Coordinates of C-alpha atoms and ligand atoms in Angstrom, one line a residue:
M1 CA 20.4 -28.5 30.1
N2 CA 21.0 -24.8 31.0
I3 CA 19.1 -22.8 28.4
A4 CA 20.7 -19.5 29.4
S5 CA 24.2 -20.6 28.5
L6 CA 23.6 -22.6 25.3
T7 CA 25.8 -22.2 22.3
I8 CA 25.2 -23.2 18.7
D9 CA 27.7 -26.0 19.1
R10 CA 26.0 -27.2 22.3
V11 CA 22.6 -27.3 20.6
R12 CA 24.1 -29.4 17.7
E13 CA 25.7 -31.8 20.1
G14 CA 22.5 -32.2 22.2
L15 CA 20.4 -32.9 19.1
R16 CA 22.8 -35.3 17.5
G17 CA 23.3 -37.2 20.8
R18 CA 19.5 -37.4 21.3
E19 CA 19.8 -35.6 24.7
F20 CA 16.8 -33.5 23.6
S21 CA 14.7 -33.1 20.6
S22 CA 14.3 -29.7 18.8
L23 CA 10.7 -29.7 20.0
E24 CA 11.6 -30.2 23.6
L25 CA 14.3 -27.5 23.4
T26 CA 12.0 -25.0 21.7
T27 CA 9.2 -25.6 24.2
A28 CA 11.6 -25.2 27.1
A29 CA 13.2 -22.1 25.6
L30 CA 9.8 -20.4 24.9
Q31 CA 8.7 -21.0 28.5
H32 CA 12.0 -19.7 29.8
A33 CA 11.9 -16.6 27.6
R34 CA 8.3 -15.8 28.6
E35 CA 9.2 -16.0 32.3
Q36 CA 12.4 -13.9 31.9
N37 CA 10.7 -11.4 29.8
R38 CA 8.8 -10.1 32.8
I39 CA 12.1 -8.8 34.0
T40 CA 13.5 -7.1 30.9
N41 CA 10.7 -6.6 28.4
A42 CA 13.1 -7.7 25.7
Y43 CA 10.5 -9.3 23.5
I44 CA 7.4 -7.6 22.1
D45 CA 5.9 -10.9 20.8
F46 CA 6.6 -14.6 20.9
S47 CA 6.1 -16.6 17.7
E48 CA 5.2 -19.8 19.3
D49 CA 3.3 -21.5 16.4
R50 CA 6.0 -20.7 14.0
A51 CA 8.8 -21.8 16.4
L52 CA 7.1 -25.2 17.1
T53 CA 6.5 -25.8 13.4
A54 CA 10.2 -25.1 12.6
A55 CA 11.3 -27.4 15.5
R56 CA 9.2 -30.3 14.2
R57 CA 10.8 -29.8 10.8
V58 CA 14.2 -30.1 12.4
D59 CA 13.2 -33.3 14.3
E60 CA 11.8 -34.8 11.1
K61 CA 15.0 -34.2 9.2
L62 CA 17.1 -35.7 12.0
A63 CA 14.8 -38.7 12.1
Q64 CA 15.3 -39.2 8.4
G65 CA 19.0 -38.8 8.6
E66 CA 19.0 -35.5 6.6
D67 CA 21.2 -32.6 7.4
P68 CA 19.0 -30.2 9.4
G69 CA 21.3 -27.2 8.7
P70 CA 24.0 -25.3 10.6
L71 CA 21.6 -23.5 12.9
A72 CA 19.4 -26.6 13.6
G73 CA 17.3 -26.2 16.7
V74 CA 19.0 -22.9 17.7
P75 CA 16.6 -20.5 19.5
V76 CA 16.9 -17.1 17.7
A77 CA 15.4 -13.7 18.5
V78 CA 14.6 -11.2 15.7
K79 CA 14.5 -7.5 16.1
D80 CA 11.0 -6.2 15.4
V81 CA 12.0 -4.0 12.4
I82 CA 12.7 -7.2 10.4
V83 CA 9.5 -8.5 8.8
T84 CA 8.2 -12.0 9.5
K85 CA 5.4 -13.6 7.5
G86 CA 2.3 -14.0 9.6
V87 CA 4.0 -12.7 12.7
R88 CA 3.2 -9.1 13.8
T89 CA 6.1 -6.7 13.1
T90 CA 5.7 -3.4 14.9
C91 CA 9.0 -1.6 14.5
G92 CA 8.4 -0.5 18.1
S93 CA 5.7 1.9 16.8
K94 CA 2.1 2.3 17.7
L95 CA 1.4 2.9 14.0
L96 CA 2.2 -0.8 13.2
A97 CA 0.5 -2.3 16.2
N98 CA -1.7 -4.4 13.9
F99 CA 0.7 -5.0 11.0
I100 CA 1.1 -8.6 10.0
P101 CA 3.6 -8.9 7.1
P102 CA 2.7 -11.0 4.1
Y103 CA 6.4 -12.1 3.5
D104 CA 9.7 -12.8 5.2
A105 CA 12.9 -10.8 5.2
T106 CA 15.6 -12.6 3.3
A107 CA 17.7 -12.9 6.5
V108 CA 14.8 -14.5 8.3
E109 CA 14.1 -16.9 5.4
R110 CA 17.8 -17.9 5.4
L111 CA 18.1 -18.5 9.1
E112 CA 15.0 -20.7 9.1
A113 CA 16.2 -22.6 6.1
A114 CA 19.4 -23.3 8.1
G115 CA 17.3 -24.8 10.9
G116 CA 17.1 -21.8 13.2
I117 CA 14.0 -21.4 15.4
I118 CA 12.6 -17.9 15.7
L119 CA 11.2 -17.6 19.2
G120 CA 9.9 -14.1 18.9
K121 CA 10.3 -10.4 17.9
T122 CA 12.4 -8.1 20.1
N123 CA 11.7 -4.7 21.4
C124 CA 13.5 -1.7 19.8
D125 CA 13.4 2.1 19.5
E126 CA 10.6 3.2 17.2
F127 CA 11.8 2.6 13.6
A128 CA 15.3 1.9 15.1
M129 CA 15.7 5.6 16.0
G130 CA 17.4 5.9 19.4
S131 CA 20.3 4.8 21.5
S132 CA 18.5 3.6 24.6
N133 CA 15.4 1.6 23.6
E134 CA 13.3 4.2 25.4
N135 CA 11.7 5.4 22.2
S136 CA 9.6 2.2 21.9
A137 CA 5.9 2.4 22.0
F138 CA 6.0 -1.0 23.9
G139 CA 7.9 0.3 26.9
P140 CA 11.6 0.4 27.6
V141 CA 13.9 -2.6 27.9
R142 CA 15.8 -3.2 31.1
N143 CA 19.5 -4.0 31.0
P144 CA 19.9 -7.5 32.4
H145 CA 23.2 -6.4 34.2
A146 CA 21.5 -3.5 36.0
L147 CA 17.7 -3.3 35.8
D148 CA 17.5 0.4 36.3
R149 CA 19.7 1.0 33.3
V150 CA 19.1 1.0 29.5
P151 CA 20.3 -1.9 27.4
G152 CA 21.4 0.6 24.7
G153 CA 19.6 1.0 21.4
S154 CA 18.1 0.6 19.1
S155 CA 18.5 -3.2 19.1
G156 CA 18.1 -3.2 22.9
G157 CA 15.7 -6.1 23.0
S158 CA 18.0 -8.3 20.9
A159 CA 21.0 -7.5 23.0
A160 CA 19.2 -8.0 26.3
A161 CA 17.7 -11.3 25.1
V162 CA 21.1 -12.7 24.2
A163 CA 22.7 -11.3 27.4
Q164 CA 19.8 -12.7 29.6
G165 CA 20.1 -16.1 27.8
T166 CA 16.5 -16.2 26.4
A167 CA 18.0 -16.6 22.9
V168 CA 21.3 -18.1 21.8
V169 CA 21.7 -15.6 19.0
A170 CA 19.7 -12.7 17.6
L171 CA 19.3 -10.4 14.6
G172 CA 19.6 -6.7 15.1
S173 CA 19.9 -3.8 12.8
D174 CA 22.5 -1.0 12.7
T175 CA 22.2 2.4 11.0
G176 CA 24.5 4.4 13.3
G177 CA 25.5 1.9 16.0
S178 CA 22.4 0.1 17.0
I179 CA 24.0 -3.3 17.1
R180 CA 27.4 -2.5 18.5
Q181 CA 26.2 0.0 21.2
P182 CA 23.6 -2.3 22.8
A183 CA 26.1 -5.2 22.5
S184 CA 28.6 -3.1 24.4
F185 CA 26.1 -2.1 27.1
C186 CA 24.8 -5.7 27.6
G187 CA 28.2 -7.5 27.4
V188 CA 27.6 -9.5 24.2
V189 CA 29.1 -9.7 20.8
G190 CA 27.5 -7.5 18.1
V191 CA 28.5 -7.3 14.4
T192 CA 27.7 -4.7 11.8
P193 CA 28.8 -6.4 8.5
T194 CA 30.0 -4.5 5.4
Y195 CA 27.2 -2.6 3.8
G196 CA 25.6 -4.9 1.3
R197 CA 26.9 -8.1 2.9
V198 CA 23.5 -9.0 4.1
S199 CA 20.3 -8.4 2.1
R200 CA 18.1 -5.6 3.4
Y201 CA 15.0 -7.1 1.8
G202 CA 12.4 -7.1 4.6
L203 CA 14.4 -4.8 6.9
T204 CA 12.1 -1.8 7.5
A205 CA 13.9 1.2 6.0
F206 CA 15.2 3.9 8.3
A207 CA 18.1 5.4 6.4
S208 CA 18.6 3.1 3.4
S209 CA 22.2 4.0 2.6
L210 CA 23.2 3.2 6.2
D211 CA 21.0 0.3 7.2
H212 CA 22.5 -3.1 8.0
I213 CA 21.2 -6.4 9.4
G214 CA 23.7 -8.2 11.7
P215 CA 24.1 -10.8 14.4
L216 CA 24.3 -10.5 18.2
A217 CA 25.7 -13.5 20.1
R218 CA 27.4 -14.6 23.3
S219 CA 30.6 -15.6 21.5
V220 CA 32.5 -14.5 18.3
R221 CA 32.1 -18.1 17.1
D222 CA 28.3 -18.0 17.2
A223 CA 28.2 -14.5 15.7
A224 CA 30.4 -15.6 12.8
L225 CA 28.2 -18.6 12.0
L226 CA 25.0 -16.6 12.1
L227 CA 26.5 -14.1 9.7
Q228 CA 27.6 -16.9 7.5
V229 CA 24.1 -18.1 7.2
I230 CA 22.4 -14.8 6.4
A231 CA 25.2 -13.2 4.2
G232 CA 25.4 -13.2 0.4
R233 CA 23.9 -11.8 -2.7
D234 CA 20.1 -11.5 -2.9
P235 CA 18.4 -10.6 -6.2
L236 CA 15.6 -9.0 -4.1
D237 CA 18.1 -6.3 -2.8
S238 CA 20.0 -4.6 -5.6
T239 CA 22.5 -3.1 -3.1
S240 CA 23.4 -6.6 -1.8
A241 CA 26.9 -7.4 -2.7
D242 CA 27.9 -10.2 -5.2
A243 CA 31.0 -11.0 -3.1
P244 CA 31.9 -14.5 -2.1
V245 CA 31.2 -15.3 1.6
P246 CA 34.2 -17.0 3.1
D247 CA 34.0 -19.7 5.8
F248 CA 34.3 -17.3 8.7
R249 CA 34.7 -20.0 11.4
A250 CA 37.7 -21.5 9.4
H251 CA 39.5 -18.2 10.1
L252 CA 39.2 -18.4 13.9
D253 CA 42.7 -19.9 14.3
G254 CA 44.3 -17.4 16.8
Q255 CA 46.8 -16.2 14.1
V256 CA 47.0 -12.5 15.0
K257 CA 50.7 -12.2 15.6
G258 CA 52.2 -9.3 13.6
L259 CA 48.8 -7.8 12.8
K260 CA 49.0 -4.0 12.7
L261 CA 46.3 -2.3 14.7
G262 CA 45.5 1.4 14.7
L263 CA 44.1 3.3 17.7
P264 CA 42.4 6.5 16.6
R265 CA 43.6 9.5 18.6
E266 CA 40.3 11.3 18.1
Y267 CA 38.3 8.5 19.8
L268 CA 40.2 8.5 23.1
K269 CA 39.7 12.1 24.3
D270 CA 36.1 12.1 25.6
L271 CA 36.0 8.7 27.3
T272 CA 35.0 8.3 30.9
S273 CA 38.0 7.1 32.9
E274 CA 36.6 3.6 33.5
T275 CA 35.8 3.0 29.8
G276 CA 39.2 4.4 28.9
D277 CA 41.0 2.1 31.4
L278 CA 39.2 -0.9 30.0
I279 CA 40.1 0.0 26.4
A280 CA 43.7 0.5 27.4
G281 CA 43.6 -2.9 29.1
A282 CA 42.2 -4.5 25.9
V283 CA 45.0 -2.9 23.9
K284 CA 47.5 -4.4 26.3
T285 CA 46.0 -7.8 25.8
L286 CA 46.2 -7.5 22.0
S287 CA 49.8 -6.4 22.2
K288 CA 50.6 -9.5 24.4
L289 CA 49.1 -11.6 21.6
G290 CA 51.7 -10.2 19.3
C291 CA 49.7 -7.4 17.6
E292 CA 51.5 -4.1 16.9
V293 CA 49.4 -1.2 18.1
R294 CA 50.1 2.3 16.9
E295 CA 48.2 5.6 17.1
I296 CA 46.4 6.8 14.0
S297 CA 44.3 9.8 13.1
L298 CA 40.8 10.0 11.7
P299 CA 40.6 13.8 11.4
A300 CA 37.0 14.1 10.2
T301 CA 35.6 12.5 13.3
D302 CA 34.5 15.8 14.8
Y303 CA 32.0 16.3 12.0
A304 CA 30.6 12.8 12.1
I305 CA 27.6 13.4 14.4
A306 CA 26.4 16.4 12.4
C307 CA 27.0 14.5 9.1
Y308 CA 25.1 11.4 10.3
Y309 CA 22.1 13.3 11.7
V310 CA 21.7 15.2 8.5
I311 CA 21.9 12.1 6.2
A312 CA 20.0 9.7 8.4
T313 CA 17.1 12.2 9.1
A314 CA 17.0 13.1 5.4
E315 CA 16.6 9.5 4.4
A316 CA 14.2 8.8 7.3
S317 CA 11.9 11.6 6.4
S318 CA 11.4 10.1 2.9
N319 CA 11.2 6.5 4.1
L320 CA 8.6 7.2 6.8
A321 CA 6.3 9.0 4.3
R322 CA 4.7 5.6 3.6
Y323 CA 3.1 5.4 7.0
D324 CA 0.0 7.4 6.1
G325 CA -3.0 5.5 7.3
V326 CA -3.7 4.0 3.9
R327 CA -1.4 1.0 4.0
Y328 CA 0.3 -0.9 6.8
T329 CA -0.7 1.3 9.7
I330 CA -3.6 2.0 12.1
R331 CA -5.8 4.8 10.9
S332 CA -7.0 7.8 12.9
A333 CA -10.7 7.6 13.7
S334 CA -11.1 11.3 13.6
A335 CA -10.8 12.6 10.0
E336 CA -13.1 14.8 7.9
S337 CA -10.9 14.7 4.8
L338 CA -8.1 12.7 3.3
T339 CA -5.5 15.3 4.3
D340 CA -6.9 15.3 7.8
M341 CA -6.7 11.5 7.9
Y342 CA -3.0 11.6 6.9
R343 CA -2.3 14.3 9.4
N344 CA -4.1 12.8 12.3
T345 CA -2.8 9.3 11.7
R346 CA 0.8 10.5 11.7
G347 CA 0.3 12.9 14.5
E348 CA -1.3 10.3 16.8
G349 CA 0.9 7.4 15.6
F350 CA 4.5 8.6 15.6
G351 CA 6.4 9.2 18.8
A352 CA 8.4 12.4 19.6
E353 CA 11.7 11.2 18.2
C354 CA 10.3 10.1 14.8
K355 CA 8.5 13.4 14.5
R356 CA 11.7 15.3 15.3
R357 CA 13.6 13.4 12.6
I358 CA 10.9 13.8 10.0
M359 CA 10.9 17.6 10.5
L360 CA 14.7 17.8 10.6
G361 CA 15.1 15.6 7.5
T362 CA 12.4 17.4 5.6
Y363 CA 14.1 20.7 6.4
V364 CA 17.6 19.6 5.2
L365 CA 16.2 18.4 2.0
S366 CA 14.1 21.5 1.2
A367 CA 14.9 23.8 -1.7
G368 CA 17.3 26.5 -0.6
Y369 CA 18.8 24.3 2.3
Y370 CA 19.7 21.2 0.4
D371 CA 23.1 22.5 -0.7
A372 CA 23.9 23.9 2.7
Y373 CA 23.0 20.8 4.6
Y374 CA 22.4 17.6 2.7
L375 CA 25.0 18.1 0.0
K376 CA 27.6 19.3 2.5
A377 CA 26.9 16.2 4.7
Q378 CA 27.4 13.9 1.7
K379 CA 30.8 15.6 1.1
V380 CA 31.8 15.1 4.8
R381 CA 30.7 11.5 4.4
T382 CA 33.3 11.1 1.7
L383 CA 35.9 12.6 3.9
I384 CA 35.1 10.2 6.7
A385 CA 35.3 7.2 4.3
R386 CA 38.6 8.6 3.0
D387 CA 40.0 8.8 6.6
F388 CA 39.4 5.1 7.0
A389 CA 40.9 4.3 3.6
N390 CA 44.0 6.3 4.5
A391 CA 44.3 4.5 7.9
F392 CA 43.9 1.1 6.3
A393 CA 46.9 1.8 4.1
E394 CA 48.9 1.7 7.3
V395 CA 47.1 -0.8 9.5
D396 CA 45.2 -4.1 9.2
A397 CA 42.5 -3.2 11.7
I398 CA 41.3 -0.4 13.9
V399 CA 40.5 -0.8 17.6
A400 CA 38.4 1.7 19.4
P401 CA 35.8 2.2 22.1
V402 CA 32.2 1.6 21.2
S403 CA 30.6 4.2 23.4
P404 CA 32.1 7.0 25.6
F405 CA 30.3 5.6 28.6
P406 CA 28.7 2.3 29.9
A407 CA 24.9 1.8 30.2
F408 CA 23.2 4.9 31.6
K409 CA 20.1 5.1 33.8
I410 CA 16.7 4.8 32.3
G411 CA 15.4 8.4 32.0
E412 CA 18.8 10.0 32.3
K413 CA 19.1 11.3 28.7
I414 CA 15.7 11.0 27.2
D415 CA 14.8 14.7 27.5
D416 CA 18.1 15.8 26.0
P417 CA 18.3 14.6 22.4
M418 CA 21.7 16.1 21.8
A419 CA 23.2 14.2 24.8
M420 CA 21.6 11.1 23.4
Y421 CA 23.0 11.7 19.9
L422 CA 26.5 12.1 21.3
S423 CA 26.5 8.5 22.6
D424 CA 26.8 7.5 18.9
I425 CA 30.1 9.3 18.3
Y426 CA 32.3 6.2 17.8
T427 CA 29.8 4.0 16.0
I428 CA 28.3 6.2 13.3
T429 CA 31.6 6.6 11.4
G430 CA 31.8 2.9 10.5
D431 CA 28.2 3.0 9.1
L432 CA 29.0 6.2 7.1
A433 CA 32.0 4.4 5.6
G434 CA 30.2 1.1 5.1
I435 CA 33.0 -0.9 6.6
P436 CA 32.5 -4.0 8.8
C437 CA 32.8 -3.3 12.6
M438 CA 31.9 -5.1 15.7
S439 CA 31.8 -4.9 19.5
V440 CA 33.4 -7.6 21.6
P441 CA 33.2 -7.5 25.5
C442 CA 36.3 -6.2 27.1
G443 CA 35.5 -6.2 30.8
K444 CA 33.2 -4.5 33.3
T445 CA 33.3 -1.3 35.4
A446 CA 33.5 -1.4 39.2
E447 CA 29.7 -1.3 39.3
G448 CA 29.6 -4.4 37.0
L449 CA 28.6 -2.6 33.8
P450 CA 29.9 -4.2 30.6
V451 CA 32.1 -2.3 28.2
G452 CA 32.8 -3.3 24.6
L453 CA 35.9 -3.0 22.4
Q454 CA 35.2 -2.0 18.8
I455 CA 37.1 -3.6 15.9
L456 CA 36.9 -2.2 12.4
T457 CA 38.4 -3.6 9.2
R458 CA 38.4 -2.9 5.4
H459 CA 35.3 -3.6 3.3
F460 CA 34.5 -7.3 3.2
E461 CA 37.3 -8.2 5.6
E462 CA 34.9 -9.7 8.3
A463 CA 37.1 -12.8 8.4
R464 CA 40.0 -10.8 9.7
M465 CA 37.8 -8.9 12.2
F466 CA 36.4 -12.2 13.6
R467 CA 39.9 -13.7 13.8
L468 CA 41.1 -10.8 15.9
A469 CA 37.9 -10.7 18.1
D470 CA 38.0 -14.4 18.7
A471 CA 41.7 -14.4 19.7
F472 CA 40.9 -11.5 22.1
E473 CA 38.0 -13.4 23.5
Q474 CA 40.0 -16.6 23.9
A475 CA 42.7 -14.7 25.7
G476 CA 40.1 -13.8 28.3
G477 CA 39.7 -10.2 27.0
G478 CA 36.1 -9.9 28.3
N479 CA 36.8 -10.9 31.9
Ligands
LIG501 N1 21.4 5.8 17.8 C1 21.5 6.1 16.4 C2 20.2 6.8 16.0 O1 19.4 7.1 16.8 C3 21.6 4.9 15.6 C4 20.4 4.1 15.4 C5 20.6 2.9 14.6 O2 21.7 2.4 14.4 N2 19.5 2.3 14.1 O3 20.0 7.1 14.9

């Protein structure tokens, strides 16, 4: 059994054919992940007890002839901004170094109920703020394809774990690109579902109107099944959608002939030549499959970065107010008064990027500036959503780059926040509009760095998005 290349189907086959038990697989997977983690630092913690208990449960069900669930025995990694009962959840922050949540996120509960085995919690930028995983208090993650480069962020640990083969699938979170961008940098599939498709209950809030939980996997098929398991209405999240969840895998039938695809003009101008060439190659493959590709325009794109960094920081400044030394967090030892305790705890606990965003977000929400920044940004957000609605009147799906460049070197952009923010230019628009979007591998640069193709569809049309991505993957699009 080659752990690093397992798929969900292969795990099912192995368990049913009694080639291995869930306990054997889990034990081997944990050992493999621990060893490999020395190379990438993708995991912050391993949840060994919980994994072994879940594996025994799967074996018991199999022995009794019960259905152990669609994810039975599958090793899963969970980004450390998603809470796990009894398993430390740090959000990549020093502040939460001792935080043991008393409950599970809905997505976690659902994937365990489906038989999934949570091996551990993955490294990420502090409170999911970043594009390189360098903002983690637990050290940077290394890209398995080039160890001197970043895996992308903020779900860098989840993307690296799946790419490295220490988990079959993983959960990430995306507020402005944090699933798709690391998926692109690490050469795996990453999916940001429609806003509200997956419950946010138990996802630590960064920017609540933009936050999503979504899957990372080595194939479209596996990503589709993981989404299937975690999606659907949850009474514990009032923004979760009451929309039926289709059988995503049933749509992976290769039927893409005649699909109308739009290529946004504004997304092609700042690409490095190698990324541009790979995107052009992907478009050619899609045309060969019978899709009709035409150029479209998303005119508000130029304002997207400014709009996102006003809205996201405004919401973050409010959401991060709860980390005050009273609940959840470590508490500063040096405090004479309550106000001092707040100030010292937050001053010592938050990293530079979180502090920058709290200040920026507080500023754009303050009396006198609210109308000029926050309100303006909300209006621009509507324009961006309208751009997509107009485009989808003409085309069935949009294809685009994920990032202007492939994985960059560790340290290359960390001292230049503006350069870092610009790496999100093609991903934040999908989050602002709340539409489903994903990254699927579309080849590698001469240096061997993976590049992803982004696919975006209308709200709740994940099935169509998966169908297109799967047809592309089957046509060898990623090689
Ligand atoms: N890179 C973006 C940011 O830093 C997106 C992060 C995310 O999606 N969580 O805000």
